[in-house]
Amino acid sequence: MIIVIGGEKGGSGKSCLAQNLAVFLLLKGRDVLLVDADIQGTSTDWTKERNKNDSVPKINSVQASGDIRETLLDLHTRYQDIVIDVGGQDSDSFRSAMGVATHLLLPFRPKRRDLKTLIKMDQLVRAVKTFNKDLYVRSIITQCPTLPSQVKRILEAKEVCQSFNLLPLNAITTNRNIYDDADEKGLTVLESKADPKAVDEINEIGNEFFGDHL
């Protein structure tokens, strides 16, 4: 698989998802490469911190920028799965990665400023699908409040995604400190295990998004 985690709005947890899903696949016995195509280099810094820790499996990681289509096709001859963190902007990296991807995951927080970018993402996905017809696209609502009173807000965000034909996963992520705590140590919630509910969230996302490809 060539998996792109991207979107136009920063702060929705794209790097966090890319890292956690890369480890999710790694723990499934897959041969995984994490590509950091975000100019901020968040996933690169995370990988460097992680690979200092001999108690967890190392992640292979490279940085790439600009038109990365040919780079990804070459790397895919050497790795079973490539997870690409393209950051929170419409960039050449994002567009070119989508052109060769098998999977695209678009995170949105249940906030108006995030959901406003759905118009642009819908247009971009439609354009890419004219030549990458088999691209599997899903949206996901991230960093959701855990209060029961906010369930309606989450469901409404999913409905907005669906209205743009960017079908939302049933799975979500919620605001949990463990995501940041694990990130700072080069870990994921799957390894930290300090919050079983966060572990469940990532497992549910991975199983639902990848499905029969695992």
Short mmCIF file of C-alpha atoms in Angstrom, two decimals:
data_model
loop_
_atom_site.label_atom_id
_atom_site.label_comp_id
_atom_site.label_asym_id
_atom_site.label_seq_id
_atom_site.Cartn_x
_atom_site.Cartn_y
_atom_site.Cartn_z
CA MET A 1 0.00 0.00 0.00
CA ILE A 2 0.99 3.62 -0.54
CA ILE A 3 -0.86 5.53 2.16
CA VAL A 4 -1.16 9.32 2.22
CA ILE A 5 -2.21 11.15 5.38
CA GLY A 6 -2.92 14.73 4.42
CA GLY A 7 -5.18 17.73 4.17
CA GLU A 8 -5.19 21.48 3.84
CA LYS A 9 -5.60 22.43 7.50
CA GLY A 10 -2.78 22.06 10.00
CA GLY A 11 -3.27 20.79 13.54
CA SER A 12 -5.66 17.94 12.83
CA GLY A 13 -3.22 15.23 13.86
CA LYS A 14 -1.86 14.07 10.50
CA SER A 15 1.65 13.33 11.76
CA CYS A 16 0.25 11.55 14.81
CA LEU A 17 -1.92 9.35 12.59
CA ALA A 18 0.91 8.65 10.17
CA GLN A 19 3.20 7.56 13.00
CA ASN A 20 0.61 5.44 14.77
CA LEU A 21 -0.58 3.75 11.58
CA ALA A 22 3.00 3.05 10.50
CA VAL A 23 3.58 1.24 13.80
CA PHE A 24 0.17 -0.46 13.54
CA LEU A 25 1.31 -1.96 10.22
CA LEU A 26 4.76 -2.77 11.58
CA LEU A 27 3.22 -4.73 14.45
CA LYS A 28 1.19 -6.66 11.87
CA GLY A 29 4.49 -7.89 10.42
CA ARG A 30 4.47 -5.55 7.44
CA ASP A 31 7.60 -4.03 5.91
CA VAL A 32 6.95 -0.31 6.41
CA LEU A 33 8.59 2.95 5.36
CA LEU A 34 7.52 6.30 6.80
CA VAL A 35 7.99 9.20 4.38
CA ASP A 36 8.07 12.68 5.89
CA ALA A 37 6.95 15.11 3.19
CA ASP A 38 6.03 17.84 5.67
CA ILE A 39 8.40 20.84 5.68
CA GLN A 40 8.10 20.95 9.48
CA GLY A 41 9.82 17.55 9.69
CA THR A 42 7.64 16.35 12.57
CA SER A 43 7.78 12.66 11.65
CA THR A 44 11.53 12.85 11.01
CA ASP A 45 12.14 14.22 14.51
CA TRP A 46 9.85 11.54 15.94
CA THR A 47 11.71 8.79 14.09
CA LYS A 48 15.09 10.02 15.31
CA GLU A 49 13.85 9.96 18.90
CA ARG A 50 12.26 6.55 18.43
CA ASN A 51 15.31 4.91 16.93
CA LYS A 52 17.34 5.74 20.04
CA ASN A 53 15.12 3.31 21.95
CA ASP A 54 16.20 -0.32 21.58
CA SER A 55 13.06 -1.59 23.32
CA VAL A 56 10.78 -0.82 20.36
CA PRO A 57 11.02 -1.87 16.70
CA LYS A 58 12.79 0.71 14.56
CA ILE A 59 10.97 2.53 11.78
CA ASN A 60 12.64 3.20 8.45
CA SER A 61 12.08 6.82 7.47
CA VAL A 62 13.10 9.24 4.71
CA GLN A 63 12.34 12.86 3.91
CA ALA A 64 11.03 13.98 0.54
CA SER A 65 9.63 17.16 -0.97
CA GLY A 66 8.29 18.60 -4.20
CA ASP A 67 7.08 16.19 -6.86
CA ILE A 68 7.64 12.88 -5.07
CA ARG A 69 5.75 10.62 -7.46
CA GLU A 70 8.78 8.86 -8.96
CA THR A 71 10.46 8.64 -5.55
CA LEU A 72 7.44 6.85 -4.11
CA LEU A 73 7.17 4.43 -7.02
CA ASP A 74 10.85 3.56 -6.61
CA LEU A 75 10.56 3.12 -2.84
CA HIS A 76 7.51 0.92 -3.28
CA THR A 77 9.64 -1.65 -5.07
CA ARG A 78 11.57 -2.05 -1.80
CA TYR A 79 8.88 -1.72 0.86
CA GLN A 80 5.54 -3.45 1.31
CA ASP A 81 3.82 -0.35 2.68
CA ILE A 82 4.71 3.34 2.52
CA VAL A 83 3.02 5.79 4.91
CA ILE A 84 3.38 9.43 3.83
CA ASP A 85 2.95 12.39 6.18
CA VAL A 86 2.40 15.35 3.86
CA GLY A 87 1.54 17.92 6.51
CA GLY A 88 -1.26 20.44 6.64
CA GLN A 89 -1.19 22.27 3.34
CA ASP A 90 -1.98 21.85 -0.34
CA SER A 91 1.49 21.19 -1.71
CA ASP A 92 3.28 19.57 -4.64
CA SER A 93 4.17 16.70 -2.31
CA PHE A 94 0.53 16.16 -1.37
CA ARG A 95 -0.76 16.26 -4.94
CA SER A 96 1.97 14.07 -6.42
CA ALA A 97 1.68 11.53 -3.59
CA MET A 98 -2.06 11.26 -4.15
CA GLY A 99 -1.40 10.52 -7.80
CA VAL A 100 0.29 7.18 -7.00
CA ALA A 101 -1.35 6.36 -3.66
CA THR A 102 -3.57 3.38 -2.98
CA HIS A 103 -5.05 4.91 0.19
CA LEU A 104 -5.81 8.49 1.25
CA LEU A 105 -6.87 9.44 4.77
CA LEU A 106 -8.07 13.00 5.40
CA PRO A 107 -8.28 14.03 9.08
CA PHE A 108 -10.65 16.80 10.19
CA ARG A 109 -11.32 18.09 13.68
CA PRO A 110 -15.02 18.68 14.44
CA LYS A 111 -14.47 22.41 14.04
CA ARG A 112 -15.83 24.80 11.44
CA ARG A 113 -12.39 26.01 10.31
CA ASP A 114 -11.38 22.42 9.55
CA LEU A 115 -14.63 21.45 7.85
CA LYS A 116 -14.48 24.54 5.63
CA THR A 117 -11.54 22.90 3.82
CA LEU A 118 -13.80 20.05 2.67
CA ILE A 119 -14.73 22.03 -0.45
CA LYS A 120 -11.09 22.21 -1.55
CA MET A 121 -10.39 18.59 -0.61
CA ASP A 122 -13.43 17.39 -2.53
CA GLN A 123 -12.25 19.24 -5.65
CA LEU A 124 -8.72 17.89 -5.27
CA VAL A 125 -9.84 14.28 -4.77
CA ARG A 126 -12.15 14.50 -7.79
CA ALA A 127 -9.28 15.77 -9.93
CA VAL A 128 -6.89 13.05 -8.78
CA LYS A 129 -9.46 10.32 -9.30
CA THR A 130 -9.67 11.16 -13.01
CA PHE A 131 -6.31 9.36 -13.41
CA ASN A 132 -5.94 7.41 -10.12
CA LYS A 133 -9.35 5.80 -10.29
CA ASP A 134 -8.71 3.11 -7.67
CA LEU A 135 -7.61 5.52 -4.92
CA TYR A 136 -9.37 4.51 -1.70
CA VAL A 137 -10.38 7.68 0.14
CA ARG A 138 -11.74 8.10 3.65
CA SER A 139 -12.05 11.01 6.05
CA ILE A 140 -11.68 10.73 9.80
CA ILE A 141 -12.81 12.98 12.63
CA THR A 142 -9.93 13.56 15.03
CA GLN A 143 -9.20 15.10 18.42
CA CYS A 144 -12.84 14.78 19.40
CA PRO A 145 -14.03 15.95 22.82
CA THR A 146 -14.81 13.06 25.14
CA LEU A 147 -17.82 14.65 26.84
CA PRO A 148 -21.05 12.76 26.05
CA SER A 149 -22.71 16.10 25.32
CA GLN A 150 -20.40 16.53 22.30
CA VAL A 151 -21.48 13.36 20.48
CA LYS A 152 -23.92 15.36 18.34
CA ARG A 153 -21.08 17.63 17.22
CA ILE A 154 -19.01 14.64 16.10
CA LEU A 155 -21.93 13.09 14.22
CA GLU A 156 -22.63 16.40 12.48
CA ALA A 157 -18.98 16.63 11.38
CA LYS A 158 -19.25 13.12 9.90
CA GLU A 159 -22.42 14.12 8.06
CA VAL A 160 -20.66 17.12 6.52
CA CYS A 161 -17.81 14.89 5.31
CA GLN A 162 -20.32 12.47 3.82
CA SER A 163 -22.11 15.29 2.03
CA PHE A 164 -18.88 15.89 0.08
CA ASN A 165 -18.59 12.16 -0.65
CA LEU A 166 -15.51 11.99 1.57
CA LEU A 167 -16.89 9.07 3.54
CA PRO A 168 -15.92 9.16 7.24
CA LEU A 169 -14.59 6.18 9.12
CA ASN A 170 -16.70 4.98 12.01
CA ALA A 171 -13.53 5.15 14.11
CA ILE A 172 -12.33 8.48 15.53
CA THR A 173 -9.59 9.82 17.74
CA THR A 174 -10.32 11.75 20.92
CA ASN A 175 -8.43 14.36 22.90
CA ARG A 176 -6.11 12.22 25.01
CA ASN A 177 -2.83 13.35 26.54
CA ILE A 178 -1.23 10.01 25.74
CA TYR A 179 -0.95 10.92 22.05
CA ASP A 180 1.37 13.84 22.86
CA ASP A 181 3.14 12.01 25.68
CA ALA A 182 3.97 9.06 23.44
CA ASP A 183 5.01 11.32 20.55
CA GLU A 184 7.59 13.14 22.68
CA LYS A 185 9.32 9.81 23.41
CA GLY A 186 9.25 8.58 19.82
CA LEU A 187 6.53 6.10 20.68
CA THR A 188 2.92 5.51 19.72
CA VAL A 189 -0.05 4.78 21.92
CA LEU A 190 0.20 1.15 20.81
CA GLU A 191 3.49 0.79 22.65
CA SER A 192 2.94 3.15 25.55
CA LYS A 193 -0.25 1.32 26.55
CA ALA A 194 -0.84 3.90 29.28
CA ASP A 195 -4.32 4.54 27.90
CA PRO A 196 -6.10 1.39 26.63
CA LYS A 197 -8.84 3.50 25.04
CA ALA A 198 -6.28 5.23 22.83
CA VAL A 199 -4.89 1.82 21.83
CA ASP A 200 -8.42 0.78 20.88
CA GLU A 201 -8.84 3.94 18.79
CA ILE A 202 -5.75 3.26 16.67
CA ASN A 203 -6.53 -0.43 16.27
CA GLU A 204 -10.08 0.42 15.18
CA ILE A 205 -8.79 2.98 12.66
CA GLY A 206 -6.21 0.60 11.23
CA ASN A 207 -8.54 -2.36 10.96
CA GLU A 208 -11.33 -0.31 9.39
CA PHE A 209 -9.17 1.72 7.00
CA PHE A 210 -6.94 -1.11 5.73
CA GLY A 211 -9.53 -3.88 5.93
CA ASP A 212 -8.75 -6.81 3.67
CA HIS A 213 -5.38 -5.34 2.66
CA LEU A 214 -3.85 -6.54 5.94
#
